[in-house]
PDB file of C-alpha atoms in Angstrom:
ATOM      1  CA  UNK A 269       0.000   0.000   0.000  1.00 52.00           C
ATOM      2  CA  UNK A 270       0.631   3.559  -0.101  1.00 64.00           C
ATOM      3  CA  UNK A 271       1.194   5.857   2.832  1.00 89.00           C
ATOM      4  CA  UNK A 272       1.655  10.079   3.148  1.00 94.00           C
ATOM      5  CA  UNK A 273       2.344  11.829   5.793  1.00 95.00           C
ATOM      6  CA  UNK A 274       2.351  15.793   5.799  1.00 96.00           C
ATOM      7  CA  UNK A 275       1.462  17.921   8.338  1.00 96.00           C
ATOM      8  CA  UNK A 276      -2.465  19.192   9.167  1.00 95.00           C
ATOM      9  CA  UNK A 277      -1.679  22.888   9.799  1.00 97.00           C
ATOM     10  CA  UNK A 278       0.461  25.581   8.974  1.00 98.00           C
ATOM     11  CA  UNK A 279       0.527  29.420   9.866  1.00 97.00           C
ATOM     12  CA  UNK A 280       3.068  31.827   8.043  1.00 97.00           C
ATOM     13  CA  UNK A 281       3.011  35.945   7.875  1.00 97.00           C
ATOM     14  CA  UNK A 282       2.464  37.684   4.315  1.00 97.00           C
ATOM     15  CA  UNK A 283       5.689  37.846   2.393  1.00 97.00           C
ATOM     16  CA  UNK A 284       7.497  35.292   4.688  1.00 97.00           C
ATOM     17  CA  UNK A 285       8.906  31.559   3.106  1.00 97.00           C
ATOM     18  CA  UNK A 286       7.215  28.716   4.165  1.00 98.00           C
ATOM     19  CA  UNK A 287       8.150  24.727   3.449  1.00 98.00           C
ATOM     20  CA  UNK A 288       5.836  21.914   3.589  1.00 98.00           C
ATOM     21  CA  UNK A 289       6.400  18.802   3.886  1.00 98.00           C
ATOM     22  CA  UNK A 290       5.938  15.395   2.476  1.00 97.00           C
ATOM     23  CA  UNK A 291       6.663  11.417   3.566  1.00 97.00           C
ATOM     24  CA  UNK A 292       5.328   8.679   1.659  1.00 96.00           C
ATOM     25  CA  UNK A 293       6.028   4.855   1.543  1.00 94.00           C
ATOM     26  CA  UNK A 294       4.962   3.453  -1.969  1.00 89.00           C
ATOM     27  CA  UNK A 295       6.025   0.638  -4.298  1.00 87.00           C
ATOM     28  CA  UNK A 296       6.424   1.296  -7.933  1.00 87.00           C
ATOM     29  CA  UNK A 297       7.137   5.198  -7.424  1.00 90.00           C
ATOM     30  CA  UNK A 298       6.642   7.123 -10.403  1.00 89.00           C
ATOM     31  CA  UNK A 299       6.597  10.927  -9.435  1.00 92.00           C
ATOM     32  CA  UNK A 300       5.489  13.386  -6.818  1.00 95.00           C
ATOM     33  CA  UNK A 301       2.602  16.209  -7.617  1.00 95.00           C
ATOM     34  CA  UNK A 302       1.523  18.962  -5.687  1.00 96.00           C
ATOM     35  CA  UNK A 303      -1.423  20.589  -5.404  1.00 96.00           C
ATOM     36  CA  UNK A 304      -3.335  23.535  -4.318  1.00 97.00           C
ATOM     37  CA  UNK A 305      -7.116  23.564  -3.202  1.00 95.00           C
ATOM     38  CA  UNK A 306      -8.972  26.475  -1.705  1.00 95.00           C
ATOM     39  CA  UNK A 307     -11.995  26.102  -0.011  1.00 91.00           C
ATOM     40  CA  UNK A 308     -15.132  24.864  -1.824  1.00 89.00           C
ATOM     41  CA  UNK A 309     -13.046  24.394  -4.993  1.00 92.00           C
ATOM     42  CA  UNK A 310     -11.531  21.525  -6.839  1.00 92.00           C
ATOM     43  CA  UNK A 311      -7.735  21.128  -6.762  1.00 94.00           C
ATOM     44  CA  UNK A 312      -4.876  22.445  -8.670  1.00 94.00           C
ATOM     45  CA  UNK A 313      -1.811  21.428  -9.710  1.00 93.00           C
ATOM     46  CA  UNK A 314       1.222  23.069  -8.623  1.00 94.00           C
ATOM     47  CA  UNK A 315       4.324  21.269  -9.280  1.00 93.00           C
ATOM     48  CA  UNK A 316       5.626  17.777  -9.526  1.00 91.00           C
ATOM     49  CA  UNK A 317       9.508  16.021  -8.961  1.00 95.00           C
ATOM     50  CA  UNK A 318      10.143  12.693 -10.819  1.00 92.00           C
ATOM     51  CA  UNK A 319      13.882  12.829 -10.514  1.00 93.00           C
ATOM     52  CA  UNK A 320      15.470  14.144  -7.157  1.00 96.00           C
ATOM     53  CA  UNK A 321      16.206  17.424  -6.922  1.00 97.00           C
ATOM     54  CA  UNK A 322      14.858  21.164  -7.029  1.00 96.00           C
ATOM     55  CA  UNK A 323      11.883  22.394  -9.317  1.00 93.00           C
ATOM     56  CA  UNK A 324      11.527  25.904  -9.288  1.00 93.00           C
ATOM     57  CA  UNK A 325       8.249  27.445 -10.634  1.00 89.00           C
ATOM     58  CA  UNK A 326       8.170  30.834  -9.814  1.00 93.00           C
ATOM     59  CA  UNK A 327       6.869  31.716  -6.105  1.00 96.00           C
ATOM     60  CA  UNK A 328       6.466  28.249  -5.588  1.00 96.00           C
ATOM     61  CA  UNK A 329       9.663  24.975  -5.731  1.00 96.00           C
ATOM     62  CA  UNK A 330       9.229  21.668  -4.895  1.00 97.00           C
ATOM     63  CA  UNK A 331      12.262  19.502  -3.906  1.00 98.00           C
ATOM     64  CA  UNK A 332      11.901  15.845  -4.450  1.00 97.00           C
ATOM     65  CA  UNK A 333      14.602  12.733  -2.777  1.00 97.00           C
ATOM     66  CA  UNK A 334      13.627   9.531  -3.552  1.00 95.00           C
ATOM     67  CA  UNK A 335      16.259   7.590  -1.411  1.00 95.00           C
ATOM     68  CA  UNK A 336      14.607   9.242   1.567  1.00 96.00           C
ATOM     69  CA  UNK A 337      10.943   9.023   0.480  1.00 96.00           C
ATOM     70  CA  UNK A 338      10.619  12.919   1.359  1.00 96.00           C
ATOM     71  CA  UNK A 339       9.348  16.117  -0.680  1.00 98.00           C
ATOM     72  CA  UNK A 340       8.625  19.466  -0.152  1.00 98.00           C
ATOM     73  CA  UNK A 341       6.528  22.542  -1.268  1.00 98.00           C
ATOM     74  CA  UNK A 342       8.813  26.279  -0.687  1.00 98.00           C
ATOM     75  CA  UNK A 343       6.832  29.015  -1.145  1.00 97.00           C
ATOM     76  CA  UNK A 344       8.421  32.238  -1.464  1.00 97.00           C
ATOM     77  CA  UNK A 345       6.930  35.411  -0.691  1.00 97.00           C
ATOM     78  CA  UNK A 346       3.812  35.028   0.469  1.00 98.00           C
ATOM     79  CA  UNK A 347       0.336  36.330  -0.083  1.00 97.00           C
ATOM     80  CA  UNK A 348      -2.794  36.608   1.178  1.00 97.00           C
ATOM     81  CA  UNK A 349      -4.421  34.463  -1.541  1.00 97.00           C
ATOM     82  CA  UNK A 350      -1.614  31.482  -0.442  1.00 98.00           C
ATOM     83  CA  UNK A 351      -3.938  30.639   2.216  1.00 98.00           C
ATOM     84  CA  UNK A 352      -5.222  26.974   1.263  1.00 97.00           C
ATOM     85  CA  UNK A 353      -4.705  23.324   1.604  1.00 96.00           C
ATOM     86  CA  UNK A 354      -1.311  21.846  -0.389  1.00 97.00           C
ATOM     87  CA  UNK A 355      -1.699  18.162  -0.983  1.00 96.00           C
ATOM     88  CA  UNK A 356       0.768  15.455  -1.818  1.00 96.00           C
ATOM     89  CA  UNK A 357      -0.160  12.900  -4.243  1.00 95.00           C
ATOM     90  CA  UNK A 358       2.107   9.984  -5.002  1.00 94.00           C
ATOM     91  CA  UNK A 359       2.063   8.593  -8.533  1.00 90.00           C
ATOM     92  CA  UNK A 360       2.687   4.995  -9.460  1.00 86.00           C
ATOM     93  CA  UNK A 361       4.409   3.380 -12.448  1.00 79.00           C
ATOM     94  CA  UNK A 362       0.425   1.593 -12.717  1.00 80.00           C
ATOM     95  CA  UNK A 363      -0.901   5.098 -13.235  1.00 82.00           C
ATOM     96  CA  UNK A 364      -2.547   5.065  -9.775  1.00 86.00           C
ATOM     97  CA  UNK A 365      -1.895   8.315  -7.838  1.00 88.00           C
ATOM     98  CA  UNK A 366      -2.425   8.541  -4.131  1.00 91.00           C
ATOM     99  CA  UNK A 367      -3.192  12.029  -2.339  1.00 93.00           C
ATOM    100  CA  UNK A 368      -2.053  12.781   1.475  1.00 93.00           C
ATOM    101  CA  UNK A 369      -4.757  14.593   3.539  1.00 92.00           C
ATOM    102  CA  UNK A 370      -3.196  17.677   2.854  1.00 94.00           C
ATOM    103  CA  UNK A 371      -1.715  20.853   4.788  1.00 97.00           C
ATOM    104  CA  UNK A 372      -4.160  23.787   5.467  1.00 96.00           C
ATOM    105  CA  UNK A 373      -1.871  27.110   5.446  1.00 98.00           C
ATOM    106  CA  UNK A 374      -3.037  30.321   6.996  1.00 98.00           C
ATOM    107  CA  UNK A 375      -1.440  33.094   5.711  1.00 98.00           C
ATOM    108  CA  UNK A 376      -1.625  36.215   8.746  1.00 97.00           C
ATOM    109  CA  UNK A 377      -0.622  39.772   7.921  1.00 95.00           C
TER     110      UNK A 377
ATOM    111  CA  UNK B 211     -10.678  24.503 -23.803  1.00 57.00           C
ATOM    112  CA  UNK B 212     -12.959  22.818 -22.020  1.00 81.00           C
ATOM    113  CA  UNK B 213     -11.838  21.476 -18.644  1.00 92.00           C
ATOM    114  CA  UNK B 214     -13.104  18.602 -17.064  1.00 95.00           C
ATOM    115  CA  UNK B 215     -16.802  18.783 -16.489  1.00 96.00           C
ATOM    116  CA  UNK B 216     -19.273  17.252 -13.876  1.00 97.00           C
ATOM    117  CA  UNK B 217     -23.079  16.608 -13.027  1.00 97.00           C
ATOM    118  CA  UNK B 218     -24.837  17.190 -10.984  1.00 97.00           C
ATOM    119  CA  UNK B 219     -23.228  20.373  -8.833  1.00 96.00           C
ATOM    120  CA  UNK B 220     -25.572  18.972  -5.907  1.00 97.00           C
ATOM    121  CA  UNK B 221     -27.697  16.073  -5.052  1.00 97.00           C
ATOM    122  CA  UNK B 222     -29.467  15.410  -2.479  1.00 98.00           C
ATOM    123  CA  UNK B 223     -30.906  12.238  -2.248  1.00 97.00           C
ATOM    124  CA  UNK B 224     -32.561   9.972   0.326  1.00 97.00           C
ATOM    125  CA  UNK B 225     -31.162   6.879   2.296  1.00 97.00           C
ATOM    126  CA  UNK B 226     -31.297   3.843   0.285  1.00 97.00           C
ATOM    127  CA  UNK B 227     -32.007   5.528  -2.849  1.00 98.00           C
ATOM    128  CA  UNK B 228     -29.260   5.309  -6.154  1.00 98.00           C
ATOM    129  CA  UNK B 229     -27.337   7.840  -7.813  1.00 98.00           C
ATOM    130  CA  UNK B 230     -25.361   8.315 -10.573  1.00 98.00           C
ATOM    131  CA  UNK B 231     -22.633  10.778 -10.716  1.00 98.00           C
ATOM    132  CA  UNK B 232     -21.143  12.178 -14.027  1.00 97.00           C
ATOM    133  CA  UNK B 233     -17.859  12.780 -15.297  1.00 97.00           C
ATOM    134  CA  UNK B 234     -16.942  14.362 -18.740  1.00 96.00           C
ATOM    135  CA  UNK B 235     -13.169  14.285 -19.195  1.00 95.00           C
ATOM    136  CA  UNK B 236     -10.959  16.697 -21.580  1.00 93.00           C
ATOM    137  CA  UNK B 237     -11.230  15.416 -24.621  1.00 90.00           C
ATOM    138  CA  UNK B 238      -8.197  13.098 -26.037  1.00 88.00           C
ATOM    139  CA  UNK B 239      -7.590  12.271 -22.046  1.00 91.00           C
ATOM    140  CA  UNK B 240      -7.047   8.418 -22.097  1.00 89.00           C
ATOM    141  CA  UNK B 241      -7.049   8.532 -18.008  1.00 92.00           C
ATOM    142  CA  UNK B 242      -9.855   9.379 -15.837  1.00 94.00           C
ATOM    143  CA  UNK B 243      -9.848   8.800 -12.132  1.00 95.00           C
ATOM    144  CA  UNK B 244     -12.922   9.065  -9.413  1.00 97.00           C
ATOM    145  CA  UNK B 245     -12.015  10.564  -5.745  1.00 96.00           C
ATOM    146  CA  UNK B 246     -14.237  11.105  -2.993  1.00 97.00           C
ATOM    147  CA  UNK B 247     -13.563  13.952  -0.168  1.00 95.00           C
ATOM    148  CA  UNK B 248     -15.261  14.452   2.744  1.00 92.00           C
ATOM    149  CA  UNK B 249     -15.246  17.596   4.366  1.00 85.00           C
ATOM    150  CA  UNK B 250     -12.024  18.743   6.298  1.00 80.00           C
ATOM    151  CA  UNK B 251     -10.519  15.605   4.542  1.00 84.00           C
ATOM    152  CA  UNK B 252      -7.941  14.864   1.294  1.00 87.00           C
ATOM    153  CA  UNK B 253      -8.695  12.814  -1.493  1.00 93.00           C
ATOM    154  CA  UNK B 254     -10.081   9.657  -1.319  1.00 93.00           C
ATOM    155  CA  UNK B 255      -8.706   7.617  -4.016  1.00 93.00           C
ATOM    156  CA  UNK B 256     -11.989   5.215  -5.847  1.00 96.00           C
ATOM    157  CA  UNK B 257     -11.402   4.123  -9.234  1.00 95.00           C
ATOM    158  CA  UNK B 258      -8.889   4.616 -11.704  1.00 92.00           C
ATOM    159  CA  UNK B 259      -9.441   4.060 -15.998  1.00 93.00           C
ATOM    160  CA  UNK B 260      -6.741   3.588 -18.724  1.00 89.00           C
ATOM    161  CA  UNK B 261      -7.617   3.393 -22.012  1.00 85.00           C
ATOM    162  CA  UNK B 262      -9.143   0.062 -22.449  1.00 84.00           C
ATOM    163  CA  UNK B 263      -7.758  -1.263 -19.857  1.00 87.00           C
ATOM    164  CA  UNK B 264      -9.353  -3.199 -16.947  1.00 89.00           C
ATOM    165  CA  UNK B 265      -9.543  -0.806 -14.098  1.00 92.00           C
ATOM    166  CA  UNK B 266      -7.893  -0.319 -11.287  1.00 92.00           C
ATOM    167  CA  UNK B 267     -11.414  -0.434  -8.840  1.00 93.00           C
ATOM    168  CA  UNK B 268      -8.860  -1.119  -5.535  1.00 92.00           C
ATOM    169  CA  UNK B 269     -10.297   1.997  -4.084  1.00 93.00           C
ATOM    170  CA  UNK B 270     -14.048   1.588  -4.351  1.00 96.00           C
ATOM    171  CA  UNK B 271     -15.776   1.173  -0.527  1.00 94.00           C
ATOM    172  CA  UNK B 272     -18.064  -0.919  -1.088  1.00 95.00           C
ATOM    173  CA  UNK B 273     -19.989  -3.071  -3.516  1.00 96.00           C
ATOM    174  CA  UNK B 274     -22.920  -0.703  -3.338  1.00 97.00           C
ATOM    175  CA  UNK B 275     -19.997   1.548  -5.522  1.00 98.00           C
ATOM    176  CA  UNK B 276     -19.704   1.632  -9.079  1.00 97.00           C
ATOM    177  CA  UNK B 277     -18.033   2.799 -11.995  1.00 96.00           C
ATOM    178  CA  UNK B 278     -17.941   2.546 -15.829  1.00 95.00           C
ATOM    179  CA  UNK B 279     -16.235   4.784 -19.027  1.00 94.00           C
ATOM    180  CA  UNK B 280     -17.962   4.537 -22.252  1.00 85.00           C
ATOM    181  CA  UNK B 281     -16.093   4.857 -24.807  1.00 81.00           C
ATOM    182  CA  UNK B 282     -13.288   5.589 -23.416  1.00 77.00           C
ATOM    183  CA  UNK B 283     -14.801   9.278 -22.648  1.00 90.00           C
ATOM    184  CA  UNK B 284     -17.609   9.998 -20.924  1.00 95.00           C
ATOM    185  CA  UNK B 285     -17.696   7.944 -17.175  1.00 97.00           C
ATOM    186  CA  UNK B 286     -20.125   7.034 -14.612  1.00 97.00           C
ATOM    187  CA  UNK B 287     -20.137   6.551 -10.676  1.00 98.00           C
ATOM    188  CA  UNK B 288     -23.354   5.356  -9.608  1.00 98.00           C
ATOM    189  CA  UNK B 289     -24.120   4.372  -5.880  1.00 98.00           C
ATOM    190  CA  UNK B 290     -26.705   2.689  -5.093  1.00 98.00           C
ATOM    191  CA  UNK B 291     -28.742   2.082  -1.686  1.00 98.00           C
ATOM    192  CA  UNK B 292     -27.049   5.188  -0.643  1.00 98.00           C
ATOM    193  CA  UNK B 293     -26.019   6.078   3.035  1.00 97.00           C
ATOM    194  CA  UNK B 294     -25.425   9.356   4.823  1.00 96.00           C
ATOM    195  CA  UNK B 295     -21.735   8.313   5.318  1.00 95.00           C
ATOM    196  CA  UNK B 296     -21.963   8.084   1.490  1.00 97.00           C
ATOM    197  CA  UNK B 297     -21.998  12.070   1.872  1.00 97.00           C
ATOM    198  CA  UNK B 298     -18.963  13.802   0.364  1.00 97.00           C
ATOM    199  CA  UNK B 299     -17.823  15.773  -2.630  1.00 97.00           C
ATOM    200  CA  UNK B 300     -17.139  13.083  -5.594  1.00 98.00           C
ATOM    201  CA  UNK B 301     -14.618  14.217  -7.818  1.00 97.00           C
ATOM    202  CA  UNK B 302     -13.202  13.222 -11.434  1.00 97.00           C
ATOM    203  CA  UNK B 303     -10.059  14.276 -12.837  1.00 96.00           C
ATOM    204  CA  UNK B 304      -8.705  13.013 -16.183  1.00 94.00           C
ATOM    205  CA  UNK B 305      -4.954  13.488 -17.693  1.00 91.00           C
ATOM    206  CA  UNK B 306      -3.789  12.438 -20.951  1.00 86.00           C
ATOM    207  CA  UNK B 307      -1.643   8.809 -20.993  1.00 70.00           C
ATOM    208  CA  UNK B 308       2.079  10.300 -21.100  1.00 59.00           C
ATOM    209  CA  UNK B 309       2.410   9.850 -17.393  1.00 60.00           C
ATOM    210  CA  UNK B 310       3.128  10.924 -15.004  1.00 65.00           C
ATOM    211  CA  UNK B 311       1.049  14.201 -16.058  1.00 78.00           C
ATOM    212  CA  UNK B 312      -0.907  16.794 -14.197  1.00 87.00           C
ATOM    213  CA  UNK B 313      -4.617  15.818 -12.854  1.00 91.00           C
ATOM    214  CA  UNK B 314      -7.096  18.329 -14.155  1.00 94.00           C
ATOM    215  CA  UNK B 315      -9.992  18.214 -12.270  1.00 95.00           C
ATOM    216  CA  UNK B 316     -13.823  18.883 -12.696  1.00 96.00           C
ATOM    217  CA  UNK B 317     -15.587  20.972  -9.845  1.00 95.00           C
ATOM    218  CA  UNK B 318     -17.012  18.098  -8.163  1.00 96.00           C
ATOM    219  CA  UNK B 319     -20.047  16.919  -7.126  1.00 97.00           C
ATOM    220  CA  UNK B 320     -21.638  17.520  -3.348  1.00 97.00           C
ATOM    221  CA  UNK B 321     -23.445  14.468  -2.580  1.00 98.00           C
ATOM    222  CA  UNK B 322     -25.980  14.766   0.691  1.00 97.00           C
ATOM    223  CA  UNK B 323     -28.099  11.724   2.285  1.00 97.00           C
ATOM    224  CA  UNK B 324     -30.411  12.762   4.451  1.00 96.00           C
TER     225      UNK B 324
END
């Protein structure tokens, strides 16, 4: 089976850094998404890692080691409208993808 | 283009009636997947479709839970003898078959038993 772990909450201040972060245990690994979903709406995707290392998109990097079964979401700068949940989803060579509960962020002024 | 498109926005249906849920995937996407999320809650993996390939129904609940793609567009979660734990937001996200790609997914649909 599949297993994420990432934490439940976050808070961060406007135009601070943040990192989130992502465990998983999964056989057949085939790539690491992110995803952003405000309330009441249906996600979107942010980034994803299949080889380890930094992906830089913007505001926004994810970092991806495989050896270690760990990722994270940096976001840089942040704003007001940052303030949603970031999921993990874990992505299988049998095209099954498997989502972590997800990290609700509160962005304060 | 059109994204990923669901019916109906809302239902609310009584315990121990059926329903059938909608899913209309971007067109040319050979993979559609079903998730359920309840509220507070991530994604819910159900049933995954590729191409014509058998598919992958490890994440349905329950045998009341069903799904089928005709086609190879179009796709279909019905439920039947529903139950109020069966209340959640059902969604449907399709990508195209160079994986791993980006999920795009359809607004969902909020499910309520009373």
């Amino acid at each position: 089976g599949q297993n994420i772990d990432q934490p439940t909450e976050m808070t961060a201040t406007e135009g601070a850094i943040v990192q989130i972060n992502c465990t998983y245990q999964t056989s057949g690994f085939n790539g690491l998404f992110w995803y952003q979903q405000h309330a009441g709406e249906a996600p979107t995707f942010l980034s994803y890692n299949v080889l380890d290392g930094l992906e830089e998109k913007g505001r926004f990097s994810s970092f991806l080691s495989r050896s270690k079964g760990y990722s994270y979401l940096l976001l840089k700068e942040l704003q007001m409208k940052d303030s949603a949940s970031y999921l993990c989803a874990v992505y299988t060579n049998a095209g099954k993808s498997t989502f972590g509960d997800g990290t609700t962020l509160t962005v304060k002024p | 283009g059109a994204g990923v498109s669901q019916s109906p926005s809302n239902k609310v249906t009584e315990k121990g009636k059926d329903v059938e849920l909608r899913c209309d995937p971007i067109s040319g996407h050979t993979a559609l997947y079903w998730y359920r999320q309840s509220l507070g809650q991530g994604l819910e993996f159900l049933i995954y479709f590729q191409g014509n390939s058998a598919p992958d129904k490890s994440g349905l609940p329950s045998d009341r839970f069903s799904a089928e793609r005709t086609g190879g567009s179009v796709s279909t979660l019905t439920i039947q003898r529903t139950q109020q734990e069966d209340s959640a937001v059902y969604l449907c996200a399709s990508r195209t078959s160079s994986g791993p790609g980006e999920q795009y997914f359809g607004p969902g649909t909020r499910l309520t038993v009373t």
